[in-house]
PDB file of C-alpha atoms in Angstrom:
ATOM      1  CA  MET A   1      -7.680  11.490 -20.818  1.00  0.00           C
ATOM      2  CA  THR A   2      -4.185  12.622 -21.665  1.00  0.00           C
ATOM      3  CA  PRO A   3      -1.215  10.262 -22.127  1.00  0.00           C
ATOM      4  CA  PHE A   4       0.383  11.884 -19.084  1.00  0.00           C
ATOM      5  CA  PHE A   5      -2.637  11.060 -16.952  1.00  0.00           C
ATOM      6  CA  PHE A   6      -2.508   7.471 -18.154  1.00  0.00           C
ATOM      7  CA  LEU A   7       1.205   7.276 -17.361  1.00  0.00           C
ATOM      8  CA  VAL A   8       0.616   8.521 -13.800  1.00  0.00           C
ATOM      9  CA  VAL A   9      -2.166   5.938 -13.303  1.00  0.00           C
ATOM     10  CA  VAL A  10       0.054   3.109 -14.532  1.00  0.00           C
ATOM     11  CA  ILE A  11       2.999   4.213 -12.369  1.00  0.00           C
ATOM     12  CA  SER A  12       0.708   4.411  -9.353  1.00  0.00           C
ATOM     13  CA  GLU A  13      -0.660   0.908 -10.022  1.00  0.00           C
ATOM     14  CA  CYS A  14       2.850  -0.480 -10.602  1.00  0.00           C
ATOM     15  CA  CYS A  15       3.912   0.960  -7.243  1.00  0.00           C
ATOM     16  CA  SER A  16       1.053  -0.745  -5.443  1.00  0.00           C
ATOM     17  CA  VAL A  17       1.736  -4.096  -7.144  1.00  0.00           C
ATOM     18  CA  ALA A  18       5.466  -3.833  -6.357  1.00  0.00           C
ATOM     19  CA  GLY A  19       4.627  -2.857  -2.776  1.00  0.00           C
ATOM     20  CA  GLN A  20       2.389  -5.901  -2.318  1.00  0.00           C
ATOM     21  CA  LEU A  21       5.109  -8.210  -3.628  1.00  0.00           C
ATOM     22  CA  PHE A  22       7.783  -6.620  -1.411  1.00  0.00           C
ATOM     23  CA  PHE A  23       5.515  -7.053   1.630  1.00  0.00           C
ATOM     24  CA  LYS A  24       4.815 -10.638   0.788  1.00  0.00           C
ATOM     25  CA  HIS A  25       8.484 -11.506   0.431  1.00  0.00           C
ATOM     26  CA  ALA A  26       9.421  -9.518   3.534  1.00  0.00           C
ATOM     27  CA  MET A  27       6.958 -11.538   5.632  1.00  0.00           C
ATOM     28  CA  GLY A  28       7.491 -14.904   3.966  1.00  0.00           C
ATOM     29  CA  GLY A  29      11.228 -15.321   4.520  1.00  0.00           C
ATOM     30  CA  SER A  30      12.417 -18.207   6.666  1.00  0.00           C
ATOM     31  CA  ASP A  31      14.729 -15.873   8.647  1.00  0.00           C
ATOM     32  CA  GLY A  32      12.005 -13.641  10.071  1.00  0.00           C
ATOM     33  CA  VAL A  33      10.851 -10.311   8.700  1.00  0.00           C
ATOM     34  CA  GLY A  34      13.109  -8.900   5.964  1.00  0.00           C
ATOM     35  CA  LYS A  35      13.691  -5.293   7.023  1.00  0.00           C
ATOM     36  CA  GLY A  36      15.099  -4.128   3.688  1.00  0.00           C
ATOM     37  CA  LYS A  37      12.183  -5.505   1.721  1.00  0.00           C
ATOM     38  CA  LEU A  38       9.715  -4.128   4.243  1.00  0.00           C
ATOM     39  CA  THR A  39      11.218  -0.633   3.929  1.00  0.00           C
ATOM     40  CA  ALA A  40      11.223  -0.885   0.134  1.00  0.00           C
ATOM     41  CA  GLY A  41       7.591  -2.044   0.239  1.00  0.00           C
ATOM     42  CA  ILE A  42       6.516   0.864   2.426  1.00  0.00           C
ATOM     43  CA  ALA A  43       8.425   3.332   0.225  1.00  0.00           C
ATOM     44  CA  VAL A  44       6.903   2.267  -3.106  1.00  0.00           C
ATOM     45  CA  MET A  45       3.461   1.898  -1.497  1.00  0.00           C
ATOM     46  CA  ALA A  46       3.706   5.489  -0.228  1.00  0.00           C
ATOM     47  CA  VAL A  47       4.672   6.804  -3.682  1.00  0.00           C
ATOM     48  CA  GLY A  48       1.740   4.928  -5.232  1.00  0.00           C
ATOM     49  CA  PHE A  49      -0.616   6.201  -2.532  1.00  0.00           C
ATOM     50  CA  PHE A  50       0.335   9.867  -2.970  1.00  0.00           C
ATOM     51  CA  LEU A  51       0.158   9.648  -6.758  1.00  0.00           C
ATOM     52  CA  TRP A  52      -3.300   8.099  -6.455  1.00  0.00           C
ATOM     53  CA  MET A  53      -4.393  10.859  -4.086  1.00  0.00           C
ATOM     54  CA  GLY A  54      -3.098  13.461  -6.538  1.00  0.00           C
ATOM     55  CA  LEU A  55      -5.178  11.848  -9.263  1.00  0.00           C
ATOM     56  CA  MET A  56      -8.229  11.809  -7.038  1.00  0.00           C
ATOM     57  CA  SER A  57      -8.192  15.580  -6.651  1.00  0.00           C
ATOM     58  CA  LYS A  58      -8.487  15.961 -10.412  1.00  0.00           C
ATOM     59  CA  PHE A  59     -11.067  13.371 -11.431  1.00  0.00           C
ATOM     60  CA  ASP A  60     -14.341  11.774 -10.343  1.00  0.00           C
ATOM     61  CA  LEU A  61     -13.726   8.690  -8.246  1.00  0.00           C
ATOM     62  CA  SER A  62     -16.199   6.725 -10.373  1.00  0.00           C
ATOM     63  CA  TYR A  63     -14.043   7.697 -13.368  1.00  0.00           C
ATOM     64  CA  LEU A  64     -10.748   6.839 -11.710  1.00  0.00           C
ATOM     65  CA  TYR A  65     -11.539   3.680  -9.784  1.00  0.00           C
ATOM     66  CA  PRO A  66     -12.072   1.301 -12.734  1.00  0.00           C
ATOM     67  CA  PHE A  67      -8.423   1.957 -13.621  1.00  0.00           C
ATOM     68  CA  ASP A  68      -7.591   0.011 -10.458  1.00  0.00           C
ATOM     69  CA  GLY A  69      -8.572  -3.086 -12.446  1.00  0.00           C
ATOM     70  CA  LEU A  70      -5.305  -2.579 -14.346  1.00  0.00           C
ATOM     71  CA  ASN A  71      -3.619  -3.715 -11.141  1.00  0.00           C
ATOM     72  CA  ARG A  72      -4.595  -7.284 -12.096  1.00  0.00           C
ATOM     73  CA  VAL A  73      -3.556  -6.836 -15.703  1.00  0.00           C
ATOM     74  CA  LEU A  74      -0.102  -5.619 -14.634  1.00  0.00           C
ATOM     75  CA  LEU A  75       0.255  -8.533 -12.231  1.00  0.00           C
ATOM     76  CA  MET A  76      -0.632 -10.904 -15.052  1.00  0.00           C
ATOM     77  CA  ILE A  77       1.840  -9.318 -17.457  1.00  0.00           C
ATOM     78  CA  GLY A  78       4.481  -9.499 -14.736  1.00  0.00           C
ATOM     79  CA  ALA A  79       3.717 -13.154 -14.132  1.00  0.00           C
ATOM     80  CA  SER A  80       3.851 -14.083 -17.794  1.00  0.00           C
ATOM     81  CA  VAL A  81       7.184 -12.299 -18.247  1.00  0.00           C
ATOM     82  CA  ILE A  82       8.946 -13.283 -15.012  1.00  0.00           C
ATOM     83  CA  LEU A  83       7.443 -16.725 -14.414  1.00  0.00           C
ATOM     84  CA  LYS A  84       6.807 -17.548 -18.073  1.00  0.00           C
ATOM     85  CA  GLU A  85       3.326 -18.414 -16.847  1.00  0.00           C
ATOM     86  CA  LYS A  86       1.041 -19.581 -19.631  1.00  0.00           C
ATOM     87  CA  MET A  87      -1.875 -17.278 -20.328  1.00  0.00           C
ATOM     88  CA  THR A  88      -5.025 -19.400 -20.292  1.00  0.00           C
ATOM     89  CA  LEU A  89      -8.100 -18.508 -22.325  1.00  0.00           C
ATOM     90  CA  ASN A  90      -9.906 -17.406 -19.155  1.00  0.00           C
ATOM     91  CA  LEU A  91      -7.104 -15.014 -18.409  1.00  0.00           C
ATOM     92  CA  TRP A  92      -7.140 -13.492 -21.870  1.00  0.00           C
ATOM     93  CA  VAL A  93     -10.900 -12.993 -21.692  1.00  0.00           C
ATOM     94  CA  GLY A  94     -10.669 -11.338 -18.266  1.00  0.00           C
ATOM     95  CA  VAL A  95      -7.744  -9.100 -19.183  1.00  0.00           C
ATOM     96  CA  THR A  96      -9.445  -8.066 -22.432  1.00  0.00           C
ATOM     97  CA  LEU A  97     -12.670  -7.202 -20.594  1.00  0.00           C
ATOM     98  CA  ILE A  98     -10.836  -5.105 -18.000  1.00  0.00           C
ATOM     99  CA  CYS A  99      -8.930  -3.216 -20.698  1.00  0.00           C
ATOM    100  CA  ALA A 100     -12.075  -2.671 -22.771  1.00  0.00           C
ATOM    101  CA  GLY A 101     -13.949  -1.439 -19.698  1.00  0.00           C
ATOM    102  CA  VAL A 102     -11.170   0.966 -18.757  1.00  0.00           C
ATOM    103  CA  LEU A 103     -11.059   2.229 -22.351  1.00  0.00           C
ATOM    104  CA  ILE A 104     -14.810   2.900 -22.333  1.00  0.00           C
ATOM    105  CA  VAL A 105     -14.668   4.636 -18.949  1.00  0.00           C
ATOM    106  CA  SER A 106     -11.750   6.780 -20.118  1.00  0.00           C
ATOM    107  CA  ARG A 107     -13.862   8.029 -23.035  1.00  0.00           C
ATOM    108  CA  THR A 108     -16.435   9.522 -20.664  1.00  0.00           C
ATOM    109  CA  GLY A 109     -15.906  13.021 -19.310  1.00  0.00           C
ATOM    110  CA  ALA A 110     -13.406  13.098 -16.475  1.00  0.00           C
ATOM    111  CA  GLY A 111     -15.770  15.068 -14.235  1.00  0.00           C
TER     112      GLY A 111
ATOM    113  CA  MET B   1       7.405 -23.289  -3.266  1.00  0.00           C
ATOM    114  CA  ASP B   2       7.440 -23.723   0.494  1.00  0.00           C
ATOM    115  CA  ASP B   3       6.479 -20.120   1.012  1.00  0.00           C
ATOM    116  CA  PRO B   4       4.581 -20.081   4.328  1.00  0.00           C
ATOM    117  CA  VAL B   5       2.431 -17.161   3.164  1.00  0.00           C
ATOM    118  CA  ALA B   6       1.266 -19.187   0.199  1.00  0.00           C
ATOM    119  CA  VAL B   7      -0.181 -22.029   2.278  1.00  0.00           C
ATOM    120  CA  GLN B   8      -3.880 -21.666   1.572  1.00  0.00           C
ATOM    121  CA  ILE B   9      -5.659 -24.658   3.036  1.00  0.00           C
ATOM    122  CA  PRO B  10      -6.570 -23.964   6.663  1.00  0.00           C
ATOM    123  CA  SER B  11      -5.067 -26.600   8.925  1.00  0.00           C
ATOM    124  CA  ASP B  12      -7.276 -28.565  11.306  1.00  0.00           C
ATOM    125  CA  GLU B  13      -5.757 -26.678  14.177  1.00  0.00           C
ATOM    126  CA  VAL B  14      -6.733 -23.338  12.692  1.00  0.00           C
ATOM    127  CA  LYS B  15     -10.256 -24.575  12.012  1.00  0.00           C
ATOM    128  CA  ALA B  16     -10.580 -25.781  15.576  1.00  0.00           C
ATOM    129  CA  GLN B  17      -9.369 -22.427  16.791  1.00  0.00           C
ATOM    130  CA  ALA B  18     -12.073 -20.721  14.749  1.00  0.00           C
ATOM    131  CA  LYS B  19     -14.712 -22.959  16.283  1.00  0.00           C
ATOM    132  CA  ARG B  20     -13.593 -22.142  19.784  1.00  0.00           C
ATOM    133  CA  ARG B  21     -14.039 -18.442  19.141  1.00  0.00           C
ATOM    134  CA  LYS B  22     -17.784 -18.348  18.820  1.00  0.00           C
ATOM    135  CA  GLY B  23     -19.803 -15.245  18.113  1.00  0.00           C
ATOM    136  CA  TRP B  24     -20.445 -13.268  14.971  1.00  0.00           C
ATOM    137  CA  PHE B  25     -17.521 -10.929  15.509  1.00  0.00           C
ATOM    138  CA  PHE B  26     -14.969 -13.681  15.087  1.00  0.00           C
ATOM    139  CA  HIS B  27     -16.715 -15.183  12.097  1.00  0.00           C
ATOM    140  CA  PRO B  28     -14.236 -15.089   9.186  1.00  0.00           C
ATOM    141  CA  TYR B  29     -16.876 -13.900   6.722  1.00  0.00           C
ATOM    142  CA  THR B  30     -17.758 -10.961   8.955  1.00  0.00           C
ATOM    143  CA  HIS B  31     -14.176  -9.843   8.636  1.00  0.00           C
ATOM    144  CA  LEU B  32     -14.016 -10.557   4.919  1.00  0.00           C
ATOM    145  CA  LEU B  33     -17.067  -8.363   4.394  1.00  0.00           C
ATOM    146  CA  LEU B  34     -15.730  -5.735   6.801  1.00  0.00           C
ATOM    147  CA  SER B  35     -12.450  -5.674   4.930  1.00  0.00           C
ATOM    148  CA  ILE B  36     -14.164  -5.189   1.561  1.00  0.00           C
ATOM    149  CA  VAL B  37     -16.525  -2.479   2.815  1.00  0.00           C
ATOM    150  CA  LEU B  38     -13.718  -0.677   4.634  1.00  0.00           C
ATOM    151  CA  SER B  39     -11.492  -0.514   1.588  1.00  0.00           C
ATOM    152  CA  ALA B  40     -14.361   0.974  -0.410  1.00  0.00           C
ATOM    153  CA  VAL B  41     -14.986   3.463   2.421  1.00  0.00           C
ATOM    154  CA  ALA B  42     -11.272   4.302   2.406  1.00  0.00           C
ATOM    155  CA  GLN B  43     -11.424   5.254  -1.262  1.00  0.00           C
ATOM    156  CA  LEU B  44     -14.445   7.504  -0.674  1.00  0.00           C
ATOM    157  CA  CYS B  45     -12.790   9.233   2.302  1.00  0.00           C
ATOM    158  CA  LEU B  46      -9.587   9.656   0.322  1.00  0.00           C
ATOM    159  CA  LYS B  47     -11.533  11.280  -2.485  1.00  0.00           C
ATOM    160  CA  LYS B  48     -13.190  13.698  -0.056  1.00  0.00           C
ATOM    161  CA  GLY B  49      -9.878  14.617   1.561  1.00  0.00           C
ATOM    162  CA  ALA B  50      -8.051  14.971  -1.755  1.00  0.00           C
ATOM    163  CA  THR B  51     -10.675  17.279  -3.263  1.00  0.00           C
ATOM    164  CA  ARG B  52     -10.551  19.534  -0.238  1.00  0.00           C
ATOM    165  CA  THR B  53      -6.806  19.916   0.151  1.00  0.00           C
ATOM    166  CA  LEU B  54      -5.135  19.496  -3.213  1.00  0.00           C
ATOM    167  CA  VAL B  55      -4.718  21.937  -6.080  1.00  0.00           C
ATOM    168  CA  PRO B  56      -4.944  20.571  -9.646  1.00  0.00           C
ATOM    169  CA  GLU B  57      -1.384  21.573 -10.551  1.00  0.00           C
ATOM    170  CA  VAL B  58       0.201  19.129  -8.110  1.00  0.00           C
ATOM    171  CA  TRP B  59       0.477  15.440  -9.045  1.00  0.00           C
ATOM    172  CA  LEU B  60       1.946  14.070  -5.811  1.00  0.00           C
ATOM    173  CA  GLY B  61      -0.761  14.509  -3.182  1.00  0.00           C
ATOM    174  CA  VAL B  62       1.378  14.738  -0.034  1.00  0.00           C
ATOM    175  CA  GLU B  63      -0.528  17.894   0.978  1.00  0.00           C
ATOM    176  CA  GLY B  64      -3.602  15.676   1.412  1.00  0.00           C
ATOM    177  CA  LEU B  65      -2.223  14.590   4.778  1.00  0.00           C
ATOM    178  CA  ARG B  66      -3.535  17.874   6.191  1.00  0.00           C
ATOM    179  CA  SER B  67      -7.065  16.520   5.826  1.00  0.00           C
ATOM    180  CA  GLY B  68      -8.745  14.452   8.529  1.00  0.00           C
ATOM    181  CA  TRP B  69     -10.576  12.515   5.816  1.00  0.00           C
ATOM    182  CA  VAL B  70      -7.266  11.204   4.513  1.00  0.00           C
ATOM    183  CA  TRP B  71      -6.223   9.985   7.965  1.00  0.00           C
ATOM    184  CA  LEU B  72      -9.627   8.350   8.322  1.00  0.00           C
ATOM    185  CA  ALA B  73      -8.988   6.640   4.979  1.00  0.00           C
ATOM    186  CA  ILE B  74      -5.579   5.412   6.147  1.00  0.00           C
ATOM    187  CA  LEU B  75      -7.160   4.064   9.348  1.00  0.00           C
ATOM    188  CA  ALA B  76      -9.816   2.271   7.282  1.00  0.00           C
ATOM    189  CA  MET B  77      -7.120   0.801   5.010  1.00  0.00           C
ATOM    190  CA  VAL B  78      -5.069  -0.525   7.907  1.00  0.00           C
ATOM    191  CA  THR B  79      -8.129  -2.007   9.643  1.00  0.00           C
ATOM    192  CA  SER B  80      -9.218  -3.514   6.350  1.00  0.00           C
ATOM    193  CA  LEU B  81      -5.805  -5.129   5.919  1.00  0.00           C
ATOM    194  CA  PHE B  82      -5.949  -6.761   9.356  1.00  0.00           C
ATOM    195  CA  SER B  83      -9.515  -7.998   8.788  1.00  0.00           C
ATOM    196  CA  TRP B  84      -8.442  -9.384   5.420  1.00  0.00           C
ATOM    197  CA  LEU B  85      -5.444 -11.217   6.915  1.00  0.00           C
ATOM    198  CA  TYR B  86      -7.620 -12.622   9.713  1.00  0.00           C
ATOM    199  CA  SER B  87     -10.299 -13.884   7.336  1.00  0.00           C
ATOM    200  CA  LEU B  88      -7.712 -15.450   5.028  1.00  0.00           C
ATOM    201  CA  ARG B  89      -6.725 -17.815   7.814  1.00  0.00           C
ATOM    202  CA  PHE B  90     -10.118 -19.500   7.449  1.00  0.00           C
ATOM    203  CA  VAL B  91     -11.736 -18.519   4.151  1.00  0.00           C
ATOM    204  CA  PRO B  92     -10.440 -20.252   1.001  1.00  0.00           C
ATOM    205  CA  LEU B  93      -8.429 -17.800  -1.055  1.00  0.00           C
ATOM    206  CA  ASN B  94     -10.490 -18.257  -4.220  1.00  0.00           C
ATOM    207  CA  ILE B  95     -13.701 -17.263  -2.446  1.00  0.00           C
ATOM    208  CA  ALA B  96     -11.961 -14.304  -0.819  1.00  0.00           C
ATOM    209  CA  TYR B  97     -10.577 -13.103  -4.146  1.00  0.00           C
ATOM    210  CA  ASN B  98     -13.925 -13.389  -5.891  1.00  0.00           C
ATOM    211  CA  LEU B  99     -15.650 -11.433  -3.151  1.00  0.00           C
ATOM    212  CA  ALA B 100     -12.917  -8.806  -3.194  1.00  0.00           C
ATOM    213  CA  GLY B 101     -14.055  -7.989  -6.731  1.00  0.00           C
ATOM    214  CA  LEU B 102     -17.122  -6.450  -5.068  1.00  0.00           C
ATOM    215  CA  ILE B 103     -15.031  -3.351  -4.353  1.00  0.00           C
ATOM    216  CA  GLN B 104     -15.300  -2.475  -8.027  1.00  0.00           C
ATOM    217  CA  VAL B 105     -19.085  -2.333  -7.519  1.00  0.00           C
ATOM    218  CA  LEU B 106     -19.134  -0.708  -4.077  1.00  0.00           C
ATOM    219  CA  VAL B 107     -16.883   2.237  -4.938  1.00  0.00           C
ATOM    220  CA  PRO B 108     -18.928   3.560  -7.903  1.00  0.00           C
ATOM    221  CA  LEU B 109     -22.108   2.926  -5.900  1.00  0.00           C
ATOM    222  CA  GLY B 110     -20.711   5.034  -3.066  1.00  0.00           C
ATOM    223  CA  CYS B 111     -19.649   7.721  -5.545  1.00  0.00           C
ATOM    224  CA  TRP B 112     -23.203   7.925  -6.808  1.00  0.00           C
ATOM    225  CA  LEU B 113     -25.000   7.757  -3.454  1.00  0.00           C
ATOM    226  CA  LEU B 114     -22.596   9.588  -1.144  1.00  0.00           C
ATOM    227  CA  LEU B 115     -20.477  11.844  -3.319  1.00  0.00           C
ATOM    228  CA  GLY B 116     -23.196  12.803  -5.774  1.00  0.00           C
ATOM    229  CA  GLU B 117     -21.170  11.904  -8.846  1.00  0.00           C
ATOM    230  CA  ARG B 118     -23.122  11.463 -12.055  1.00  0.00           C
ATOM    231  CA  ILE B 119     -22.489   8.131 -13.718  1.00  0.00           C
ATOM    232  CA  GLY B 120     -23.624   8.112 -17.315  1.00  0.00           C
ATOM    233  CA  LEU B 121     -24.659   5.042 -19.274  1.00  0.00           C
ATOM    234  CA  GLU B 122     -21.325   4.798 -21.064  1.00  0.00           C
ATOM    235  CA  ARG B 123     -19.313   4.933 -17.838  1.00  0.00           C
ATOM    236  CA  LEU B 124     -21.672   2.413 -16.243  1.00  0.00           C
ATOM    237  CA  CYS B 125     -21.065  -0.016 -19.117  1.00  0.00           C
ATOM    238  CA  GLY B 126     -17.295   0.414 -18.737  1.00  0.00           C
ATOM    239  CA  ILE B 127     -17.488  -0.173 -14.985  1.00  0.00           C
ATOM    240  CA  LEU B 128     -19.544  -3.336 -15.494  1.00  0.00           C
ATOM    241  CA  LEU B 129     -17.047  -4.691 -18.039  1.00  0.00           C
ATOM    242  CA  VAL B 130     -14.193  -4.111 -15.582  1.00  0.00           C
ATOM    243  CA  CYS B 131     -16.200  -5.911 -12.857  1.00  0.00           C
ATOM    244  CA  VAL B 132     -16.811  -8.974 -15.020  1.00  0.00           C
ATOM    245  CA  GLY B 133     -13.149  -8.983 -16.058  1.00  0.00           C
ATOM    246  CA  VAL B 134     -12.009  -8.782 -12.433  1.00  0.00           C
ATOM    247  CA  PHE B 135     -14.223 -11.739 -11.502  1.00  0.00           C
ATOM    248  CA  ILE B 136     -12.932 -13.850 -14.379  1.00  0.00           C
ATOM    249  CA  VAL B 137      -9.315 -13.058 -13.570  1.00  0.00           C
ATOM    250  CA  ALA B 138      -9.692 -13.719  -9.818  1.00  0.00           C
ATOM    251  CA  GLN B 139      -9.134 -17.474 -10.042  1.00  0.00           C
ATOM    252  CA  PRO B 140      -5.994 -17.586 -12.220  1.00  0.00           C
ATOM    253  CA  LEU B 141      -4.648 -14.488 -10.481  1.00  0.00           C
ATOM    254  CA  MET B 142      -4.768 -16.279  -7.165  1.00  0.00           C
ATOM    255  CA  ARG B 143      -2.729 -19.171  -8.545  1.00  0.00           C
ATOM    256  CA  VAL B 144      -0.155 -16.848 -10.084  1.00  0.00           C
ATOM    257  CA  GLU B 145       0.168 -14.611  -7.054  1.00  0.00           C
ATOM    258  CA  GLU B 146       1.244 -17.551  -4.926  1.00  0.00           C
ATOM    259  CA  LYS B 147       4.320 -17.963  -7.090  1.00  0.00           C
ATOM    260  CA  LEU B 148       5.312 -14.334  -7.529  1.00  0.00           C
TER     261      LEU B 148
END
């Protein structure tokens, strides 16, 4: 695993998290569907999707897919920064396990 | 926090509506399961399409759209999304989130059985750790996601 590969994975995951949040806020507004947010959501989702597909052509899916767990870690980091949400012990344990798992998977041959 | 999307407890009206629609097809858990299986299938199709159409030098896989497998994957993703949204009207979000963690098991299983990928002991251990982590995080994640 090269640092560049890791960067692409993280960007792709960030795009999908951002896309989900844009969608949610586009649908949840009191004044109907927010068109701007919906467009932004579709745009970042598409970037994330194509990056992910690019990654897929280079690596085993069983190698790549565990990195999707980082999606949750990013969401958690986002929440603790933006919302100043307290990180409970449960959360720390879960996040640590995901990161450790991803680290172990990344040590295996990329296939 | 009056976000209508964040309202999780099914109202009595919604429950009654679910009861009126009898039959296994309208059962919320059928759709929850369908949604989970379909998103795993989508990943497998995407992998098949990407391997066939993309060259290793390119990082943005737009070319993948030439493959039927990729369109099949997109169809599976969209169907999965609708099934997910339908089931969330009845199934408590914490149960749905915990079950959604199953994707982390289904995808590697599919890779092994359908794509013929070799999963060594080390990779298996890593995958299992991620799975456990995803299950542990599901509950607090759900609470946080409501607010984001």
